[in-house]
Amino acid sequence: MIENVKEAVKNIYNQFDASHDFQHIERVLQNAEAILATEPLADAELVRLAVLLHDVSDKKYTDSKDTENQLINTLPIVDEKKDHIREIIASVSFNGGNELPAKTIEAKIVRDADRLDAIGAVGIARTFAYGGAKGR
């Protein structure tokens, strides 16, 4: 299932600028895997799915959650897990400091993994890539 989602989202992310391309997703997934290794009680499958889907409907690129919802609705998992993925994604975005609180260990892992990709040299490069894509 993870590989199927990975293939489904690659084309979506490759339409975004370099600050949110599929390489960003791969780095966030790598960060999440490292954190998961220290958190045995976390649902690794939910973390991986949320990482893969967390930016497909990013408001910087679309005004709709349609893509996110369509992809989540096709997952062969129970509705409770689908809702959990949506909750994780809602808590990831920094959104000017107005994001939803990360209430579960899975949400905390995904948010931390994403934010780790926003700091340091990679974060600076992503900032310039986004600014350049927006003509700033």
mmCIF file of C-alpha atoms in Angstrom:
data_model
loop_
_atom_site.group_PDB
_atom_site.id
_atom_site.type_symbol
_atom_site.label_atom_id
_atom_site.label_comp_id
_atom_site.label_asym_id
_atom_site.label_seq_id
_atom_site.Cartn_x
_atom_site.Cartn_y
_atom_site.Cartn_z
ATOM 1 C CA MET A 1 0.000 0.000 0.000
ATOM 2 C CA ILE A 2 2.815 2.422 0.864
ATOM 3 C CA GLU A 3 4.488 1.850 -2.512
ATOM 4 C CA ASN A 4 1.178 2.409 -4.327
ATOM 5 C CA VAL A 5 0.644 5.717 -2.541
ATOM 6 C CA LYS A 6 4.248 6.688 -3.191
ATOM 7 C CA GLU A 7 3.758 6.151 -6.932
ATOM 8 C CA ALA A 8 0.430 7.997 -6.894
ATOM 9 C CA VAL A 9 1.864 11.113 -5.248
ATOM 10 C CA LYS A 10 5.141 11.372 -7.172
ATOM 11 C CA ASN A 11 3.491 13.074 -10.139
ATOM 12 C CA ILE A 12 1.639 15.484 -7.865
ATOM 13 C CA TYR A 13 4.770 16.612 -6.056
ATOM 14 C CA ASN A 14 6.783 16.841 -9.259
ATOM 15 C CA GLN A 15 4.343 19.558 -10.399
ATOM 16 C CA PHE A 16 5.262 21.710 -7.373
ATOM 17 C CA ASP A 17 8.365 23.875 -7.130
ATOM 18 C CA ALA A 18 11.599 22.489 -5.684
ATOM 19 C CA SER A 19 10.652 23.484 -2.134
ATOM 20 C CA HIS A 20 7.864 20.883 -2.042
ATOM 21 C CA ASP A 21 8.873 18.316 -4.650
ATOM 22 C CA PHE A 22 9.074 14.573 -4.136
ATOM 23 C CA GLN A 23 12.624 14.882 -2.794
ATOM 24 C CA HIS A 24 11.138 16.858 0.115
ATOM 25 C CA ILE A 25 8.778 13.945 0.777
ATOM 26 C CA GLU A 26 11.651 11.457 0.650
ATOM 27 C CA ARG A 27 13.646 13.508 3.171
ATOM 28 C CA VAL A 28 10.641 13.840 5.489
ATOM 29 C CA LEU A 29 10.045 10.095 5.200
ATOM 30 C CA GLN A 30 13.686 9.450 6.106
ATOM 31 C CA ASN A 31 13.356 11.758 9.134
ATOM 32 C CA ALA A 32 10.128 10.023 10.163
ATOM 33 C CA GLU A 33 11.771 6.593 9.894
ATOM 34 C CA ALA A 34 14.567 7.742 12.214
ATOM 35 C CA ILE A 35 12.035 9.032 14.745
ATOM 36 C CA LEU A 36 9.893 5.885 14.408
ATOM 37 C CA ALA A 37 12.917 3.825 15.438
ATOM 38 C CA THR A 38 12.696 5.497 18.853
ATOM 39 C CA GLU A 39 8.898 5.346 19.184
ATOM 40 C CA PRO A 40 7.785 1.689 19.228
ATOM 41 C CA LEU A 41 4.174 2.534 20.139
ATOM 42 C CA ALA A 42 3.575 4.673 17.051
ATOM 43 C CA ASP A 43 1.613 3.291 14.100
ATOM 44 C CA ALA A 44 4.364 3.301 11.474
ATOM 45 C CA GLU A 45 1.971 2.705 8.585
ATOM 46 C CA LEU A 46 -0.087 5.789 9.477
ATOM 47 C CA VAL A 47 3.070 7.872 9.840
ATOM 48 C CA ARG A 48 4.347 6.783 6.426
ATOM 49 C CA LEU A 49 0.998 7.414 4.736
ATOM 50 C CA ALA A 50 0.627 10.831 6.346
ATOM 51 C CA VAL A 51 4.155 11.814 5.291
ATOM 52 C CA LEU A 52 3.436 10.812 1.711
ATOM 53 C CA LEU A 53 0.155 12.734 1.648
ATOM 54 C CA HIS A 54 0.886 15.719 3.884
ATOM 55 C CA ASP A 55 1.494 18.265 1.114
ATOM 56 C CA VAL A 56 -0.651 17.021 -1.800
ATOM 57 C CA SER A 57 -3.262 19.668 -0.969
ATOM 58 C CA ASP A 58 -0.880 22.287 0.416
ATOM 59 C CA LYS A 59 -2.623 25.661 0.313
ATOM 60 C CA LYS A 60 0.448 27.210 -1.317
ATOM 61 C CA TYR A 61 -0.404 25.172 -4.432
ATOM 62 C CA THR A 62 -4.148 24.564 -4.333
ATOM 63 C CA ASP A 63 -7.293 25.927 -2.722
ATOM 64 C CA SER A 64 -8.859 22.497 -2.375
ATOM 65 C CA LYS A 65 -8.455 19.411 -0.215
ATOM 66 C CA ASP A 66 -9.908 17.306 -3.050
ATOM 67 C CA THR A 67 -6.678 15.549 -3.994
ATOM 68 C CA GLU A 68 -5.887 14.712 -0.383
ATOM 69 C CA ASN A 69 -9.390 13.404 0.266
ATOM 70 C CA GLN A 70 -9.533 11.404 -2.976
ATOM 71 C CA LEU A 71 -6.251 9.685 -2.219
ATOM 72 C CA ILE A 72 -7.134 8.991 1.415
ATOM 73 C CA ASN A 73 -10.558 7.645 0.427
ATOM 74 C CA THR A 74 -8.945 5.059 -1.880
ATOM 75 C CA LEU A 75 -6.798 3.598 0.901
ATOM 76 C CA PRO A 76 -7.803 0.063 1.911
ATOM 77 C CA ILE A 77 -7.951 0.927 5.619
ATOM 78 C CA VAL A 78 -10.785 1.565 8.066
ATOM 79 C CA ASP A 79 -12.392 5.011 8.203
ATOM 80 C CA GLU A 80 -10.974 5.664 11.667
ATOM 81 C CA LYS A 81 -7.449 5.431 10.276
ATOM 82 C CA LYS A 82 -8.371 7.642 7.324
ATOM 83 C CA ASP A 83 -9.620 10.271 9.764
ATOM 84 C CA HIS A 84 -6.432 9.920 11.785
ATOM 85 C CA ILE A 85 -4.358 10.598 8.643
ATOM 86 C CA ARG A 86 -6.410 13.740 7.973
ATOM 87 C CA GLU A 87 -5.853 14.873 11.569
ATOM 88 C CA ILE A 88 -2.111 14.265 11.277
ATOM 89 C CA ILE A 89 -1.924 16.278 8.063
ATOM 90 C CA ALA A 90 -3.908 19.145 9.607
ATOM 91 C CA SER A 91 -1.406 19.382 12.454
ATOM 92 C CA VAL A 92 1.702 19.373 10.242
ATOM 93 C CA SER A 93 1.431 22.727 8.478
ATOM 94 C CA PHE A 94 3.114 25.598 10.281
ATOM 95 C CA ASN A 95 0.460 27.986 8.938
ATOM 96 C CA GLY A 96 1.967 31.046 10.602
ATOM 97 C CA GLY A 97 1.907 29.289 13.982
ATOM 98 C CA ASN A 98 -1.834 28.627 13.701
ATOM 99 C CA GLU A 99 -1.677 24.896 13.030
ATOM 100 C CA LEU A 100 -3.791 22.425 14.933
ATOM 101 C CA PRO A 101 -2.076 20.861 17.942
ATOM 102 C CA ALA A 102 -0.416 17.496 17.337
ATOM 103 C CA LYS A 103 -2.393 15.291 19.712
ATOM 104 C CA THR A 104 -1.066 11.851 18.809
ATOM 105 C CA ILE A 105 2.409 10.403 18.662
ATOM 106 C CA GLU A 106 1.954 9.883 14.919
ATOM 107 C CA ALA A 107 1.094 13.558 14.377
ATOM 108 C CA LYS A 108 4.076 14.637 16.458
ATOM 109 C CA ILE A 109 6.402 12.404 14.445
ATOM 110 C CA VAL A 110 5.186 13.676 11.077
ATOM 111 C CA ARG A 111 5.245 17.308 12.177
ATOM 112 C CA ASP A 112 8.755 16.979 13.606
ATOM 113 C CA ALA A 113 9.991 15.107 10.520
ATOM 114 C CA ASP A 114 8.603 17.841 8.255
ATOM 115 C CA ARG A 115 10.037 20.651 10.355
ATOM 116 C CA LEU A 116 13.452 19.002 10.404
ATOM 117 C CA ASP A 117 13.446 19.396 6.630
ATOM 118 C CA ALA A 118 12.733 23.118 7.059
ATOM 119 C CA ILE A 119 15.865 23.937 9.059
ATOM 120 C CA GLY A 120 19.553 24.088 8.252
ATOM 121 C CA ALA A 121 21.039 24.234 4.770
ATOM 122 C CA VAL A 122 18.184 22.271 3.183
ATOM 123 C CA GLY A 123 15.634 24.596 4.764
ATOM 124 C CA ILE A 124 17.463 27.654 3.476
ATOM 125 C CA ALA A 125 17.633 26.144 -0.015
ATOM 126 C CA ARG A 126 13.909 25.319 0.101
ATOM 127 C CA THR A 127 13.124 28.896 1.162
ATOM 128 C CA PHE A 128 15.036 30.304 -1.816
ATOM 129 C CA ALA A 129 13.425 27.754 -4.164
ATOM 130 C CA TYR A 130 9.948 28.748 -3.012
ATOM 131 C CA GLY A 131 10.762 32.464 -3.214
ATOM 132 C CA GLY A 132 12.168 32.038 -6.705
ATOM 133 C CA ALA A 133 9.120 30.078 -7.838
ATOM 134 C CA LYS A 134 6.908 32.925 -6.564
ATOM 135 C CA GLY A 135 9.055 35.600 -8.212
ATOM 136 C CA ARG A 136 10.342 37.008 -4.960
#
